[in-house]
Short mmCIF file of C-alpha atoms in Angstrom, two decimals:
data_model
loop_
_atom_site.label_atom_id
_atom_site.label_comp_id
_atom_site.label_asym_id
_atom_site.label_seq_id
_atom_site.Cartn_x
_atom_site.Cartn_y
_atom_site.Cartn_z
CA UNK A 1 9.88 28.37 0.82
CA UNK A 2 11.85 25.67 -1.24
CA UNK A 3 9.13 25.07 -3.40
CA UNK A 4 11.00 25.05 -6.76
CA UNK A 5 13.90 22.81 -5.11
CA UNK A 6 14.13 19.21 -6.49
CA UNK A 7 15.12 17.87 -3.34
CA UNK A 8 12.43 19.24 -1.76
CA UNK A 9 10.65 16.24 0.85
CA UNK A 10 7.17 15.59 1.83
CA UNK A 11 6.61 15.19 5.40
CA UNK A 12 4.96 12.66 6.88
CA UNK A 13 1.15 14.85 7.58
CA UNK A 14 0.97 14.96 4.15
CA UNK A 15 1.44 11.55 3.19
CA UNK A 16 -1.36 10.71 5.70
CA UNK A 17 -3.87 13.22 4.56
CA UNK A 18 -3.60 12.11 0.58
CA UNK A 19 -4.40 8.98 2.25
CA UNK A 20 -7.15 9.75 4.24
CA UNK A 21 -8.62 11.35 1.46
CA UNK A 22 -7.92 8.41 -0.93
CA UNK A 23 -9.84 6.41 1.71
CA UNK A 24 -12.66 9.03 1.27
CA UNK A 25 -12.47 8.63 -2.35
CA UNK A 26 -13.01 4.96 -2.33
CA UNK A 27 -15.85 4.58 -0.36
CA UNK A 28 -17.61 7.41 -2.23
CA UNK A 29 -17.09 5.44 -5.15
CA UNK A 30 -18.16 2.32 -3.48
CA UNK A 31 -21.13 4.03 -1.67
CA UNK A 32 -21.85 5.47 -5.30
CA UNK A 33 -22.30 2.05 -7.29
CA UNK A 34 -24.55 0.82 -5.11
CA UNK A 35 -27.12 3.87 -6.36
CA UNK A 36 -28.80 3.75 -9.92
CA UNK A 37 -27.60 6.85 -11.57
CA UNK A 38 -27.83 5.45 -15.51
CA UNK A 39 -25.31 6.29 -17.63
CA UNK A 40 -23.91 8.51 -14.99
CA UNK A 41 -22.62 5.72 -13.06
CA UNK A 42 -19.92 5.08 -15.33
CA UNK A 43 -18.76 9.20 -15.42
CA UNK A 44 -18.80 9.66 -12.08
CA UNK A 45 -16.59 6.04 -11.64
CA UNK A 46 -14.05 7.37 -14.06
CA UNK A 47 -14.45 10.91 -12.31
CA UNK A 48 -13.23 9.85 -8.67
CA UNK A 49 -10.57 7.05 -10.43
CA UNK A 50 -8.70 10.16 -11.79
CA UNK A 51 -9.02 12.75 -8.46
CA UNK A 52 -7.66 9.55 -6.97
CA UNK A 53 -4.54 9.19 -9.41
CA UNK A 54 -4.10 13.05 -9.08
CA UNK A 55 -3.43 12.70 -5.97
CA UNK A 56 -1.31 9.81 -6.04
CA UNK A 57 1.08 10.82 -9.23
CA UNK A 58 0.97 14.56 -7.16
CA UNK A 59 1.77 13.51 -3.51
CA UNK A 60 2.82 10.43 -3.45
CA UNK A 61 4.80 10.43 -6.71
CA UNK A 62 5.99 13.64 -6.23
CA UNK A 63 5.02 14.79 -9.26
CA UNK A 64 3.94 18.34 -8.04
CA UNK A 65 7.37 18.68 -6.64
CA UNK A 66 9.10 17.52 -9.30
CA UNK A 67 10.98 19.50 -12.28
CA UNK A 68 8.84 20.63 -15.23
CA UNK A 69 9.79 17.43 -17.53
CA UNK A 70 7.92 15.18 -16.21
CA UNK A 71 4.96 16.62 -16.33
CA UNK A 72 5.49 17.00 -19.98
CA UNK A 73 6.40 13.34 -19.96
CA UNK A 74 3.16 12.58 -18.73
CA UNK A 75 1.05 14.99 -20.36
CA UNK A 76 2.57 13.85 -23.34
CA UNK A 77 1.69 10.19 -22.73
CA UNK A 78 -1.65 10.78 -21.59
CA UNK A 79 -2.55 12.69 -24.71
CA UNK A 80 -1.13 9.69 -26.80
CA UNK A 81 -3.42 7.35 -25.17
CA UNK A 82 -6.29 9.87 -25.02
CA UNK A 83 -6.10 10.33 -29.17
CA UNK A 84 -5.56 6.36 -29.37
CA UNK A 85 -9.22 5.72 -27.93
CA UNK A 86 -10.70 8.68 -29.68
CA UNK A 87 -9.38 7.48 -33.21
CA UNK A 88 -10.67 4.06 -32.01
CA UNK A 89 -14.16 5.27 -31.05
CA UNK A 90 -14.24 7.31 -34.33
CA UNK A 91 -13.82 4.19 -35.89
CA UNK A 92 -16.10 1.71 -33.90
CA UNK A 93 -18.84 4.99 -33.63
CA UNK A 94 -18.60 5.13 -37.54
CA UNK A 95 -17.88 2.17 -39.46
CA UNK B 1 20.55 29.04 -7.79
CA UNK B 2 23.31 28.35 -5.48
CA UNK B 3 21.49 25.24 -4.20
CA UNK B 4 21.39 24.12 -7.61
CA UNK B 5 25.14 24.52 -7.93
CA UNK B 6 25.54 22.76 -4.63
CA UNK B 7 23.50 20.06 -6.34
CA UNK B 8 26.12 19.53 -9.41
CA UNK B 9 28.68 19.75 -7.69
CA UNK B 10 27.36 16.74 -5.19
CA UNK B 11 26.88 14.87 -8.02
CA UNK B 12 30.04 15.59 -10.03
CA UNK B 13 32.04 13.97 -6.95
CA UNK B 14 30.07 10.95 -6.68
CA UNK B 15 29.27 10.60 -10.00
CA UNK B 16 25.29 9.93 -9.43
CA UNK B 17 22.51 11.46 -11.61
CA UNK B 18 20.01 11.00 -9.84
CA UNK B 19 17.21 13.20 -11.55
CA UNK B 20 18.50 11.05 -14.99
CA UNK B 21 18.00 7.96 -12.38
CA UNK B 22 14.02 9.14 -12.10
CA UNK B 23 13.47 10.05 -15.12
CA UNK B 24 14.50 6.71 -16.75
CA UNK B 25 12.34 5.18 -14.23
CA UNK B 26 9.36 7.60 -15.77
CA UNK B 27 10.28 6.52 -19.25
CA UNK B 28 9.41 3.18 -18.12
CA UNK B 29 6.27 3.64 -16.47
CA UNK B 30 4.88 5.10 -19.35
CA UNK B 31 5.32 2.20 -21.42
CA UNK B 32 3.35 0.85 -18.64
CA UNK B 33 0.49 2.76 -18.66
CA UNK B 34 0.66 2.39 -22.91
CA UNK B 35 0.68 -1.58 -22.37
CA UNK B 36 -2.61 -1.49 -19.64
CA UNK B 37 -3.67 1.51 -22.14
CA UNK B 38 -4.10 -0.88 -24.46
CA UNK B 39 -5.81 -3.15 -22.32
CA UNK B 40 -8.36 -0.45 -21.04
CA UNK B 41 -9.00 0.42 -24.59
CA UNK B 42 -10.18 -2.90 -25.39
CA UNK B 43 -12.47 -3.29 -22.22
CA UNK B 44 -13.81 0.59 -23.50
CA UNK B 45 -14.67 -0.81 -27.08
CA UNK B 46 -16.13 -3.93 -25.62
CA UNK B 47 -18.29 -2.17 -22.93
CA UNK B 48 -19.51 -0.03 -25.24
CA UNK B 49 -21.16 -2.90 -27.46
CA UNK B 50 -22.13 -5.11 -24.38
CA UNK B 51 -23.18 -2.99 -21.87
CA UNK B 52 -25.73 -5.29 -20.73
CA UNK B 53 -23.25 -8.35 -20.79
CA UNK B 54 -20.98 -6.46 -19.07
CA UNK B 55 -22.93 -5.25 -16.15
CA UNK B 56 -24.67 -9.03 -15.61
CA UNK B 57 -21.18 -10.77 -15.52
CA UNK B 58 -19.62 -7.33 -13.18
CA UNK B 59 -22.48 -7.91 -10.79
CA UNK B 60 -20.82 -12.30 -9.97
CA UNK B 61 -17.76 -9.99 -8.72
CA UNK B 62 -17.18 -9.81 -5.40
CA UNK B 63 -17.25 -6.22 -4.41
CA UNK B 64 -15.89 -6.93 -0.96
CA UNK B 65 -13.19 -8.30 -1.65
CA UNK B 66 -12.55 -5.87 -4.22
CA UNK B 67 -12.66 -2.96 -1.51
CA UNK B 68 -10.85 -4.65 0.45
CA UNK B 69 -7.64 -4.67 -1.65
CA UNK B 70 -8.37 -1.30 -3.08
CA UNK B 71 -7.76 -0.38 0.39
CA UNK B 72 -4.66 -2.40 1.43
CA UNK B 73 -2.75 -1.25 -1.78
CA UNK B 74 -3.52 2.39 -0.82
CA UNK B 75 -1.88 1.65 2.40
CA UNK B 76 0.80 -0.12 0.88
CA UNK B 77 1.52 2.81 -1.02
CA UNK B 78 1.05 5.34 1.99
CA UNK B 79 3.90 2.61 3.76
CA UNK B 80 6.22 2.80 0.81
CA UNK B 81 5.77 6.81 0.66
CA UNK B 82 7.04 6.98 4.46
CA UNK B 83 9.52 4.45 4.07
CA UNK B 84 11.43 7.07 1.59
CA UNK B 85 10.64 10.39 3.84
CA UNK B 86 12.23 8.38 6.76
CA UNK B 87 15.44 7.34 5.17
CA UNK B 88 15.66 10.95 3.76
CA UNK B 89 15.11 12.03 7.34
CA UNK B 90 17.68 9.16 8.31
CA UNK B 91 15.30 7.17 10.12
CA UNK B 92 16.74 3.44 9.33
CA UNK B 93 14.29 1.55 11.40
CA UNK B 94 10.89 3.49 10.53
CA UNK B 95 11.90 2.72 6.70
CA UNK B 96 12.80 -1.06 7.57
CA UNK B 97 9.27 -1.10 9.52
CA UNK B 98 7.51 0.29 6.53
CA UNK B 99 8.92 -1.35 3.70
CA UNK B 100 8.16 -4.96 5.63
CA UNK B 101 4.20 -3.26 5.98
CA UNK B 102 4.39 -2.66 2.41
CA UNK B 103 5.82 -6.40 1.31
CA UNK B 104 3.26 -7.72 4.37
CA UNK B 105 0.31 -5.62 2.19
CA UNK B 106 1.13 -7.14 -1.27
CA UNK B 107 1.38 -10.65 0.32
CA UNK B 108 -2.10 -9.97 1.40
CA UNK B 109 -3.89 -8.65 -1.76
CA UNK B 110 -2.06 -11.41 -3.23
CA UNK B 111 -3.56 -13.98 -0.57
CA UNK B 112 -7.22 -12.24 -1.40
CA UNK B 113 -6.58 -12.28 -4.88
CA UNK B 114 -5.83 -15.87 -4.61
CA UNK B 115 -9.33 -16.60 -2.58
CA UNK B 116 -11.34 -14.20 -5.63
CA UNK B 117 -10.36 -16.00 -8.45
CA UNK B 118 -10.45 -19.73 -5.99
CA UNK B 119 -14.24 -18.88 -5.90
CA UNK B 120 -14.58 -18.25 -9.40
CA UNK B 121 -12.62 -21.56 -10.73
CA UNK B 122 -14.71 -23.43 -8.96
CA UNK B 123 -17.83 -21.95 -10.11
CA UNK B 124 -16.48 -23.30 -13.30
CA UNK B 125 -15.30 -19.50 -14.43
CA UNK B 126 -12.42 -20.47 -15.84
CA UNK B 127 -10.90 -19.04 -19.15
CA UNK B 128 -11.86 -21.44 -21.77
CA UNK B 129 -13.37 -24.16 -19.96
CA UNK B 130 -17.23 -25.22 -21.40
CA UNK B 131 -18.87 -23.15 -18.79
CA UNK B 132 -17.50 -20.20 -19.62
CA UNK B 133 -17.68 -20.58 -23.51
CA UNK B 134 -21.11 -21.58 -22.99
CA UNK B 135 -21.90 -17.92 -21.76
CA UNK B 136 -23.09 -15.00 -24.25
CA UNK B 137 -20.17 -13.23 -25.54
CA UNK B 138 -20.13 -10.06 -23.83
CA UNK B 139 -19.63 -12.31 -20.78
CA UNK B 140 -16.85 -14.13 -21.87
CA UNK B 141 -15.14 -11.27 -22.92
CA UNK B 142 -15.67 -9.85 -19.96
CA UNK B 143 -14.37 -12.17 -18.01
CA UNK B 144 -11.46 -13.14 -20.46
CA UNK B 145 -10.24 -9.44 -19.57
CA UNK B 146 -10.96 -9.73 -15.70
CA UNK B 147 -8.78 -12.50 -15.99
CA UNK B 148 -6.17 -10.61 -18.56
CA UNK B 149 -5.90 -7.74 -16.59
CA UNK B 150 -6.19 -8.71 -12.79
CA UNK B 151 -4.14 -11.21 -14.02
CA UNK B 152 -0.93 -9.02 -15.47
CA UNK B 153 -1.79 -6.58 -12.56
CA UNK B 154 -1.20 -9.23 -9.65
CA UNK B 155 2.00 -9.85 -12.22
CA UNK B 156 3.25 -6.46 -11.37
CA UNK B 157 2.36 -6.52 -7.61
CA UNK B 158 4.81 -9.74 -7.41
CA UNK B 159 7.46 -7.88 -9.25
CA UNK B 160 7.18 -5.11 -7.10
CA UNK B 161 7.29 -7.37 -3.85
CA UNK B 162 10.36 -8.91 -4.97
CA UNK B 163 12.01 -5.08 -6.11
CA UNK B 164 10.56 -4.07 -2.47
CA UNK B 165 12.11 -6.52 -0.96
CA UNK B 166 15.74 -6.17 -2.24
CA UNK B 167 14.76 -2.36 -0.98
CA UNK B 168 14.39 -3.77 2.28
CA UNK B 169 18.22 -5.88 2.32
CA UNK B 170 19.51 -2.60 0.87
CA UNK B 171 18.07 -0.26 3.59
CA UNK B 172 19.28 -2.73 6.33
CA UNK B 173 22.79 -2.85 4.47
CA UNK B 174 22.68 0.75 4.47
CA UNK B 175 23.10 0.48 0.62
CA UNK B 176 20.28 2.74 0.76
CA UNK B 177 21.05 6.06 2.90
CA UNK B 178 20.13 9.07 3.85
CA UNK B 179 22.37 10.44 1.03
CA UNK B 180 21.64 8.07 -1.86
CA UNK B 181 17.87 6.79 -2.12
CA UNK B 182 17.14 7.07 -5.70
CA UNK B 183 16.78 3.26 -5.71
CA UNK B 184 14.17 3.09 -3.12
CA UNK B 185 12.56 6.06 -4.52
CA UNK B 186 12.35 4.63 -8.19
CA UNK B 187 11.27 1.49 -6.21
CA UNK B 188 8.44 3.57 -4.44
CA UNK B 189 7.34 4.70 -7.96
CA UNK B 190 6.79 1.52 -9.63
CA UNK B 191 4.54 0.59 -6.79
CA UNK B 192 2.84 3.91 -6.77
CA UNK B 193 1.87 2.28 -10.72
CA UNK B 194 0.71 -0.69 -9.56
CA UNK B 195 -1.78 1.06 -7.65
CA UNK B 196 -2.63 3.48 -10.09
CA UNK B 197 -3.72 0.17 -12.32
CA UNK B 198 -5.44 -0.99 -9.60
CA UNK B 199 -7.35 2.46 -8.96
CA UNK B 200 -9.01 2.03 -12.37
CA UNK B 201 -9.67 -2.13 -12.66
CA UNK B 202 -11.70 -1.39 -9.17
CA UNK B 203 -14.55 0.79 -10.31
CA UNK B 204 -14.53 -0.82 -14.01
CA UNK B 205 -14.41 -4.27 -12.68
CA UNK B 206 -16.42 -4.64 -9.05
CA UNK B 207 -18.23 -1.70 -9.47
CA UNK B 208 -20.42 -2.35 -12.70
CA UNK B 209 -24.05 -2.39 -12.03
#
């Protein structure tokens, strides 16, 4: 296996499975919103929108196959924007 | 290890850094995802406060439509992902054929996008016009955002058809090769973004109910 090789390519199966199961995704969600779960509705939204950019910054952005500095690049930006709306919430939650 | 070597050396001769290619390309994305951050955070703080608002003006959406593009621009990015595993298989014409599906795809959301916000103009849902600041405001700040951010989105999808589409001269040129695709593939990334946006404005915008 040439897992840790940067050149590494995705074959075309793959490509069409993330797909598929993108597909999937989206009319789960779709199916979903049309049911009255309360405040769950929202969670489970959010929930599917970020299996679905898993698998497309994974797959089809190679991240997975990538070298180890991006991942930190975007671990590093996600956790900026995560602390920006938890200092924001603390604020609105609180004032 | 050796492949690695084989790697530097490659590059040293042609003088191409391609990981350094990518990796600027990343640095730019994430300002991306900072600016719509930004964006999102807003819609979060407003949400929060006008739930109610929020779910009455989310329900005049048109759902369809808004499934409907969800699922073209996952295609489009399925085409664009092939389009780069066939040139680094050094299949010219499959990449040609999928990079015109891709710019074909785009031209379409575009086209829907057009119709969706058509419908709402003339119901009079137009950003500052008396109808709309007649509305309570959780609506018009609802909408003022579905217009904001749809708005810069279908921004980005016409910047990436026109970066796709200099993809597509370069690939028939054979600028773009077997050998050297870090274009396309930095290409492919910023419209892997746009659909990441899109993944997100789909269930907060259509889907509130």
């Amino acid at each position: 296996m040439e897992a840790n090789n940067k050149e590494q390519h995705i074959g075309y199966g793959t490509y069409i499975l993330v797909w598929l199961s993108l597909l999937v995704f989206t009319s789960i969600t779709v199916t979903v919103a049309g049911v009255n779960l309360g405040r769950y509705t929202l969670f489970i939204a959010l929930l599917i929108a970020a299996i679905k950019s898993g698998l497309v910054i994974n797959i089809f952005m190679h991240i997975k196959f990538d070298e180890p500095i991006f991942k930190v690049f975007i671990a590093l930006s996600g956790f900026t924007l995560f602390i920006v709306f938890i200092l924001t919430f603390f604020d609105i939650l609180y004032r | 290890m050796s492949d690695h070597q084989d790697a530097v050396l490659e590059v040293n001769h042609v003088h191409r850094d391609d990981v350094g290619a990518r990796m600027g390309m990343w640095l730019f994305l994430l300002t991306e995802v900072l600016l719509f951050g930004g964006l999102f955070l807003v819609y979060a703080v407003y949400r929060y406060q006008y739930p109610d608002q929020f779910r009455i003006a989310g329900m005049e959406l048109n759902t369809s439509i808004g499934t409907l593009n969800t699922i073209i621009l996952l295609t489009s990015s399925l085409t664009v992902a092939i389009s780069i595993a066939a040139i680094q298989k050094g299949n010219k014409l499959l990449s040609v054929i999928m990079l015109s599906l891709t710019l074909v795809m785009a031209f379409m959301f575009l086209v829907n996008k057009f119709f969706e916000w058509e419908t709402k103009f003339s119901h009079g849902i137009i950003p500052g016009s008396k109808e709309m600041t007649s509305k309570p405001n959780g609506q018009i700040l609802f909408y003022g955002l579905y217009f904001v951010m749809t708005g810069l989105h279908a921004l980005h999808v016409i910047i990436g058809m026109i970066i796709l589409a200099f993809m597509l001269v370069f690939v028939i040129r054979n600028k773009i090769t077997e050998g050297n695709y870090v274009k396309l593939e930095n290409s492919g990334l910023y419209w892997h973004l746009v659909d990441l946006i899109w993944i997100f404005l789909f269930p907060l915008f259509y889907l509130v109910q």
